[in-house]
């Protein structure tokens, strides 16, 4: 449904794990999913692909990201990846549930 669609969203970034980033061109983008209370919060995310070395952000810092969703095959399965057009640091939201 989202393949090729433009995406603009905000969330947090962290280094991508090596097995998902063979060329060193990705960051991990995520938001926390809470179903009951903060104690059960789980990160839900995807790779953000820059096509070159990604910009440096402090781990878990907040960003606004704009790009296009693709679903390349990795280890025999389709994985969500955002091809990044723009990324910028933003302040931590007052209400992180939106």
mmCIF file of N, CA and C in Angstrom:
data_model
loop_
_atom_site.group_PDB
_atom_site.id
_atom_site.type_symbol
_atom_site.label_atom_id
_atom_site.label_comp_id
_atom_site.label_asym_id
_atom_site.label_seq_id
_atom_site.Cartn_x
_atom_site.Cartn_y
_atom_site.Cartn_z
ATOM 1 N N UNK A 1 0.819 -1.195 0.000
ATOM 2 C CA UNK A 1 0.000 0.000 0.000
ATOM 3 C C UNK A 1 0.863 1.259 0.000
ATOM 4 N N UNK A 2 1.975 1.239 0.726
ATOM 5 C CA UNK A 2 2.808 2.437 0.833
ATOM 6 C C UNK A 2 3.960 2.486 -0.169
ATOM 7 N N UNK A 3 4.170 1.417 -0.937
ATOM 8 C CA UNK A 3 5.292 1.396 -1.882
ATOM 9 C C UNK A 3 5.205 2.593 -2.822
ATOM 10 N N UNK A 4 6.296 3.372 -2.873
ATOM 11 C CA UNK A 4 6.374 4.524 -3.756
ATOM 12 C C UNK A 4 5.679 5.764 -3.241
ATOM 13 N N UNK A 5 5.049 5.668 -2.078
ATOM 14 C CA UNK A 5 4.316 6.813 -1.527
ATOM 15 C C UNK A 5 5.258 7.747 -0.774
ATOM 16 N N UNK A 6 5.017 9.057 -0.875
ATOM 17 C CA UNK A 6 5.802 9.990 -0.068
ATOM 18 C C UNK A 6 5.364 9.905 1.389
ATOM 19 N N UNK A 7 6.335 9.980 2.286
ATOM 20 C CA UNK A 7 6.095 9.880 3.725
ATOM 21 C C UNK A 7 6.737 11.081 4.403
ATOM 22 N N UNK A 8 6.015 11.690 5.333
ATOM 23 C CA UNK A 8 6.577 12.711 6.220
ATOM 24 C C UNK A 8 6.103 12.378 7.620
ATOM 25 N N UNK A 9 7.048 12.177 8.525
ATOM 26 C CA UNK A 9 6.691 11.804 9.887
ATOM 27 C C UNK A 9 7.794 12.225 10.846
ATOM 28 N N UNK A 10 7.536 12.102 12.121
ATOM 29 C CA UNK A 10 8.559 12.403 13.118
ATOM 30 C C UNK A 10 8.710 11.208 14.040
ATOM 31 N N UNK A 11 9.889 11.090 14.611
ATOM 32 C CA UNK A 11 10.187 9.988 15.514
ATOM 33 C C UNK A 11 11.619 10.100 15.993
ATOM 34 N N UNK A 12 12.143 8.998 16.464
ATOM 35 C CA UNK A 12 13.495 8.974 17.004
ATOM 36 C C UNK A 12 14.409 8.164 16.096
ATOM 37 N N UNK A 13 15.708 8.434 16.188
ATOM 38 C CA UNK A 13 16.686 7.715 15.382
ATOM 39 C C UNK A 13 17.726 7.051 16.277
ATOM 40 N N UNK A 14 18.273 5.977 15.738
ATOM 41 C CA UNK A 14 19.341 5.225 16.405
ATOM 42 C C UNK A 14 20.196 4.608 15.313
ATOM 43 N N UNK A 15 21.380 4.136 15.629
ATOM 44 C CA UNK A 15 22.176 3.433 14.617
ATOM 45 C C UNK A 15 21.432 2.188 14.146
ATOM 46 N N UNK A 16 21.561 1.873 12.875
ATOM 47 C CA UNK A 16 20.973 0.644 12.339
ATOM 48 C C UNK A 16 21.906 -0.517 12.664
ATOM 49 N N UNK A 17 21.343 -1.683 12.916
ATOM 50 C CA UNK A 17 22.192 -2.842 13.192
ATOM 51 C C UNK A 17 22.919 -3.246 11.911
ATOM 52 N N UNK A 18 24.117 -3.753 12.064
ATOM 53 C CA UNK A 18 25.003 -4.033 10.923
ATOM 54 C C UNK A 18 24.365 -4.949 9.885
ATOM 55 N N UNK A 19 23.635 -5.966 10.318
ATOM 56 C CA UNK A 19 23.055 -6.901 9.346
ATOM 57 C C UNK A 19 21.998 -6.249 8.459
ATOM 58 N N UNK A 20 21.404 -5.140 8.892
ATOM 59 C CA UNK A 20 20.437 -4.400 8.065
ATOM 60 C C UNK A 20 21.082 -3.231 7.332
ATOM 61 N N UNK A 21 22.376 -3.039 7.515
ATOM 62 C CA UNK A 21 23.065 -1.873 6.950
ATOM 63 C C UNK A 21 24.421 -2.262 6.375
ATOM 64 N N UNK A 22 24.441 -3.109 5.342
ATOM 65 C CA UNK A 22 25.720 -3.606 4.834
ATOM 66 C C UNK A 22 26.617 -2.519 4.240
ATOM 67 N N UNK A 23 26.049 -1.403 3.782
ATOM 68 C CA UNK A 23 26.847 -0.344 3.157
ATOM 69 C C UNK A 23 27.092 0.858 4.071
ATOM 70 N N UNK A 24 26.596 0.807 5.303
ATOM 71 C CA UNK A 24 26.789 1.929 6.225
ATOM 72 C C UNK A 24 26.043 3.182 5.808
ATOM 73 N N UNK A 25 24.856 3.007 5.181
ATOM 74 C CA UNK A 25 24.103 4.149 4.647
ATOM 75 C C UNK A 25 22.733 4.321 5.294
ATOM 76 N N UNK A 26 22.515 3.678 6.453
ATOM 77 C CA UNK A 26 21.186 3.706 7.071
ATOM 78 C C UNK A 26 21.224 4.114 8.534
ATOM 79 N N UNK A 27 20.092 4.631 8.980
ATOM 80 C CA UNK A 27 19.791 4.830 10.390
ATOM 81 C C UNK A 27 18.514 4.049 10.683
ATOM 82 N N UNK A 28 18.242 3.793 11.942
ATOM 83 C CA UNK A 28 16.986 3.176 12.364
ATOM 84 C C UNK A 28 16.063 4.298 12.814
ATOM 85 N N UNK A 29 14.849 4.320 12.290
ATOM 86 C CA UNK A 29 13.837 5.314 12.646
ATOM 87 C C UNK A 29 12.741 4.574 13.405
ATOM 88 N N UNK A 30 12.280 5.124 14.545
ATOM 89 C CA UNK A 30 11.271 4.409 15.322
ATOM 90 C C UNK A 30 10.402 5.336 16.149
ATOM 91 N N UNK A 31 9.272 4.806 16.557
ATOM 92 C CA UNK A 31 8.382 5.408 17.554
ATOM 93 C C UNK A 31 8.062 4.310 18.553
ATOM 94 N N UNK A 32 7.697 4.699 19.759
ATOM 95 C CA UNK A 32 7.306 3.710 20.763
ATOM 96 C C UNK A 32 5.810 3.442 20.656
ATOM 97 N N UNK A 33 5.439 2.168 20.654
ATOM 98 C CA UNK A 33 4.044 1.747 20.641
ATOM 99 C C UNK A 33 3.671 1.371 22.063
ATOM 100 N N UNK A 34 2.627 1.995 22.586
ATOM 101 C CA UNK A 34 2.171 1.737 23.948
ATOM 102 C C UNK A 34 0.736 1.230 23.866
ATOM 103 N N UNK A 35 0.483 0.034 24.404
ATOM 104 C CA UNK A 35 -0.885 -0.488 24.373
ATOM 105 C C UNK A 35 -1.593 -0.320 25.708
ATOM 106 N N UNK A 36 -0.850 -0.220 26.786
ATOM 107 C CA UNK A 36 -1.462 -0.082 28.108
ATOM 108 C C UNK A 36 -0.802 1.049 28.888
ATOM 109 N N UNK A 37 0.470 0.897 29.158
ATOM 110 C CA UNK A 37 1.194 1.891 29.933
ATOM 111 C C UNK A 37 2.647 1.929 29.449
ATOM 112 N N UNK A 38 3.386 2.915 29.893
ATOM 113 C CA UNK A 38 4.751 3.086 29.419
ATOM 114 C C UNK A 38 5.619 1.850 29.663
ATOM 115 N N UNK A 39 5.310 1.079 30.682
ATOM 116 C CA UNK A 39 6.101 -0.117 30.986
ATOM 117 C C UNK A 39 6.057 -1.149 29.858
ATOM 118 N N UNK A 40 5.008 -1.131 29.026
ATOM 119 C CA UNK A 40 4.928 -2.099 27.925
ATOM 120 C C UNK A 40 5.303 -1.478 26.576
ATOM 121 N N UNK A 41 5.910 -0.299 26.584
ATOM 122 C CA UNK A 41 6.287 0.381 25.341
ATOM 123 C C UNK A 41 7.264 -0.467 24.533
ATOM 124 N N UNK A 42 6.999 -0.562 23.212
ATOM 125 C CA UNK A 42 7.869 -1.313 22.304
ATOM 126 C C UNK A 42 8.197 -0.436 21.103
ATOM 127 N N UNK A 43 9.464 -0.445 20.673
ATOM 128 C CA UNK A 43 9.812 0.345 19.486
ATOM 129 C C UNK A 43 9.272 -0.315 18.217
ATOM 130 N N UNK A 44 8.652 0.483 17.367
ATOM 131 C CA UNK A 44 8.178 0.055 16.051
ATOM 132 C C UNK A 44 8.906 0.942 15.048
ATOM 133 N N UNK A 45 9.636 0.346 14.125
ATOM 134 C CA UNK A 45 10.428 1.188 13.237
ATOM 135 C C UNK A 45 10.778 0.554 11.922
ATOM 136 N N UNK A 46 11.629 1.256 11.199
ATOM 137 C CA UNK A 46 12.097 0.809 9.895
ATOM 138 C C UNK A 46 13.434 1.461 9.609
ATOM 139 N N UNK A 47 14.116 0.950 8.587
ATOM 140 C CA UNK A 47 15.385 1.525 8.162
ATOM 141 C C UNK A 47 15.149 2.800 7.367
ATOM 142 N N UNK A 48 16.019 3.764 7.556
ATOM 143 C CA UNK A 48 16.026 5.000 6.767
ATOM 144 C C UNK A 48 17.303 4.985 5.933
ATOM 145 N N UNK A 49 17.149 4.918 4.606
ATOM 146 C CA UNK A 49 18.266 4.780 3.667
ATOM 147 C C UNK A 49 18.644 6.138 3.090
ATOM 148 N N UNK A 50 19.940 6.485 3.193
ATOM 149 C CA UNK A 50 20.427 7.779 2.714
ATOM 150 C C UNK A 50 21.201 7.681 1.399
ATOM 151 N N UNK A 51 21.648 6.480 1.026
ATOM 152 C CA UNK A 51 22.422 6.320 -0.197
ATOM 153 C C UNK A 51 23.867 6.772 -0.051
ATOM 154 N N UNK A 52 24.212 7.244 1.100
ATOM 155 C CA UNK A 52 25.567 7.678 1.459
ATOM 156 C C UNK A 52 25.640 7.621 2.978
ATOM 157 N N UNK A 53 26.762 7.993 3.535
ATOM 158 C CA UNK A 53 26.884 7.989 4.999
ATOM 159 C C UNK A 53 25.790 8.890 5.592
ATOM 160 N N UNK A 54 25.004 8.382 6.545
ATOM 161 C CA UNK A 54 23.916 9.195 7.107
ATOM 162 C C UNK A 54 24.440 10.318 7.991
ATOM 163 N N UNK A 55 23.637 11.371 8.166
ATOM 164 C CA UNK A 55 24.043 12.431 9.079
ATOM 165 C C UNK A 55 24.122 11.902 10.511
ATOM 166 N N UNK A 56 24.852 12.594 11.333
ATOM 167 C CA UNK A 56 25.048 12.174 12.718
ATOM 168 C C UNK A 56 24.020 12.854 13.608
ATOM 169 N N UNK A 57 23.309 12.035 14.367
ATOM 170 C CA UNK A 57 22.366 12.510 15.375
ATOM 171 C C UNK A 57 22.675 11.763 16.659
ATOM 172 N N UNK A 58 22.417 12.387 17.793
ATOM 173 C CA UNK A 58 22.549 11.673 19.061
ATOM 174 C C UNK A 58 21.532 10.534 19.076
ATOM 175 N N UNK A 59 21.943 9.387 19.603
ATOM 176 C CA UNK A 59 21.031 8.245 19.664
ATOM 177 C C UNK A 59 19.767 8.618 20.430
ATOM 178 N N UNK A 60 18.628 8.226 19.902
ATOM 179 C CA UNK A 60 17.294 8.487 20.458
ATOM 180 C C UNK A 60 16.853 9.933 20.325
ATOM 181 N N UNK A 61 17.571 10.722 19.527
ATOM 182 C CA UNK A 61 17.132 12.098 19.310
ATOM 183 C C UNK A 61 15.929 12.114 18.371
ATOM 184 N N UNK A 62 15.181 13.200 18.396
ATOM 185 C CA UNK A 62 13.959 13.339 17.612
ATOM 186 C C UNK A 62 14.264 14.032 16.295
ATOM 187 N N UNK A 63 13.621 13.516 15.221
ATOM 188 C CA UNK A 63 13.805 14.085 13.888
ATOM 189 C C UNK A 63 12.472 14.115 13.141
ATOM 190 N N UNK A 64 12.416 14.995 12.156
ATOM 191 C CA UNK A 64 11.357 14.940 11.149
ATOM 192 C C UNK A 64 12.022 14.380 9.904
ATOM 193 N N UNK A 65 11.366 13.424 9.262
ATOM 194 C CA UNK A 65 11.951 12.739 8.125
ATOM 195 C C UNK A 65 10.957 12.728 6.963
ATOM 196 N N UNK A 66 11.468 12.961 5.756
ATOM 197 C CA UNK A 66 10.649 12.968 4.543
ATOM 198 C C UNK A 66 11.335 12.075 3.518
ATOM 199 N N UNK A 67 10.556 11.218 2.864
ATOM 200 C CA UNK A 67 11.125 10.340 1.859
ATOM 201 C C UNK A 67 10.068 9.505 1.177
ATOM 202 N N UNK A 68 10.500 8.420 0.540
ATOM 203 C CA UNK A 68 9.619 7.532 -0.217
ATOM 204 C C UNK A 68 9.814 6.103 0.274
ATOM 205 N N UNK A 69 8.706 5.404 0.527
ATOM 206 C CA UNK A 69 8.777 4.024 1.008
ATOM 207 C C UNK A 69 9.087 3.060 -0.129
ATOM 208 N N UNK A 70 10.012 2.146 0.161
ATOM 209 C CA UNK A 70 10.308 1.041 -0.745
ATOM 210 C C UNK A 70 10.313 -0.237 0.097
ATOM 211 N N UNK A 71 10.274 -1.378 -0.558
ATOM 212 C CA UNK A 71 10.254 -2.666 0.138
ATOM 213 C C UNK A 71 11.222 -3.631 -0.534
ATOM 214 N N UNK A 72 12.531 -3.426 -0.351
ATOM 215 C CA UNK A 72 13.492 -4.347 -0.957
ATOM 216 C C UNK A 72 13.444 -5.710 -0.265
ATOM 217 N N UNK A 73 13.908 -6.717 -0.985
ATOM 218 C CA UNK A 73 13.984 -8.052 -0.414
ATOM 219 C C UNK A 73 15.299 -8.196 0.337
ATOM 220 N N UNK A 74 15.210 -8.743 1.537
ATOM 221 C CA UNK A 74 16.399 -8.978 2.361
ATOM 222 C C UNK A 74 16.238 -10.332 3.039
ATOM 223 N N UNK A 75 17.160 -11.220 2.809
ATOM 224 C CA UNK A 75 17.108 -12.567 3.388
ATOM 225 C C UNK A 75 15.780 -13.264 3.080
ATOM 226 N N UNK A 76 15.273 -13.089 1.845
ATOM 227 C CA UNK A 76 14.069 -13.776 1.416
ATOM 228 C C UNK A 76 12.759 -13.162 1.865
ATOM 229 N N UNK A 77 12.800 -11.959 2.431
ATOM 230 C CA UNK A 77 11.550 -11.306 2.843
ATOM 231 C C UNK A 77 11.593 -9.835 2.488
ATOM 232 N N UNK A 78 10.439 -9.239 2.311
ATOM 233 C CA UNK A 78 10.340 -7.809 2.013
ATOM 234 C C UNK A 78 10.434 -7.019 3.318
ATOM 235 N N UNK A 79 11.250 -5.967 3.308
ATOM 236 C CA UNK A 79 11.412 -5.141 4.499
ATOM 237 C C UNK A 79 11.102 -3.676 4.155
ATOM 238 N N UNK A 80 10.463 -2.940 5.078
ATOM 239 C CA UNK A 80 10.173 -1.538 4.819
ATOM 240 C C UNK A 80 11.433 -0.687 4.979
ATOM 241 N N UNK A 81 11.683 0.167 4.001
ATOM 242 C CA UNK A 81 12.820 1.083 4.022
ATOM 243 C C UNK A 81 12.340 2.427 3.493
ATOM 244 N N UNK A 82 12.693 3.493 4.175
ATOM 245 C CA UNK A 82 12.369 4.833 3.697
ATOM 246 C C UNK A 82 13.596 5.408 3.005
ATOM 247 N N UNK A 83 13.480 5.707 1.709
ATOM 248 C CA UNK A 83 14.550 6.414 0.996
ATOM 249 C C UNK A 83 14.417 7.884 1.384
ATOM 250 N N UNK A 84 15.386 8.390 2.103
ATOM 251 C CA UNK A 84 15.292 9.710 2.705
ATOM 252 C C UNK A 84 15.621 10.812 1.701
ATOM 253 N N UNK A 85 14.724 11.802 1.645
ATOM 254 C CA UNK A 85 14.963 13.023 0.878
ATOM 255 C C UNK A 85 15.436 14.141 1.800
ATOM 256 N N UNK A 86 14.822 14.221 2.971
ATOM 257 C CA UNK A 86 15.162 15.270 3.949
ATOM 258 C C UNK A 86 15.057 14.711 5.355
ATOM 259 N N UNK A 87 15.911 15.207 6.236
ATOM 260 C CA UNK A 87 15.826 14.866 7.654
ATOM 261 C C UNK A 87 16.330 16.063 8.429
ATOM 262 N N UNK A 88 15.656 16.372 9.538
ATOM 263 C CA UNK A 88 16.102 17.487 10.372
ATOM 264 C C UNK A 88 15.791 17.191 11.831
ATOM 265 N N UNK A 89 16.658 17.664 12.707
ATOM 266 C CA UNK A 89 16.443 17.508 14.142
ATOM 267 C C UNK A 89 15.271 18.374 14.564
ATOM 268 N N UNK A 90 14.460 17.852 15.482
ATOM 269 C CA UNK A 90 13.344 18.608 16.052
ATOM 270 C C UNK A 90 13.382 18.448 17.564
ATOM 271 N N UNK A 91 12.723 19.341 18.297
ATOM 272 C CA UNK A 91 12.665 19.175 19.750
ATOM 273 C C UNK A 91 11.791 17.964 20.124
ATOM 274 N N UNK A 92 12.093 17.387 21.269
ATOM 275 C CA UNK A 92 11.273 16.294 21.781
ATOM 276 C C UNK A 92 9.849 16.803 21.963
ATOM 277 N N UNK A 93 8.854 16.083 21.440
ATOM 278 C CA UNK A 93 7.466 16.545 21.585
ATOM 279 C C UNK A 93 7.018 16.548 23.049
ATOM 280 N N UNK A 94 6.127 17.470 23.381
ATOM 281 C CA UNK A 94 5.586 17.501 24.738
ATOM 282 C C UNK A 94 4.730 16.267 24.996
ATOM 283 N N UNK A 95 3.995 15.832 23.981
ATOM 284 C CA UNK A 95 3.169 14.631 24.092
ATOM 285 C C UNK A 95 3.659 13.645 23.037
ATOM 286 N N UNK A 96 4.374 12.631 23.462
ATOM 287 C CA UNK A 96 5.003 11.695 22.526
ATOM 288 C C UNK A 96 4.029 10.669 21.966
ATOM 289 N N UNK A 97 2.772 10.718 22.347
ATOM 290 C CA UNK A 97 1.789 9.739 21.865
ATOM 291 C C UNK A 97 1.165 10.162 20.542
ATOM 292 N N UNK A 98 1.526 11.311 20.013
ATOM 293 C CA UNK A 98 0.962 11.765 18.729
ATOM 294 C C UNK A 98 1.997 11.756 17.659
#
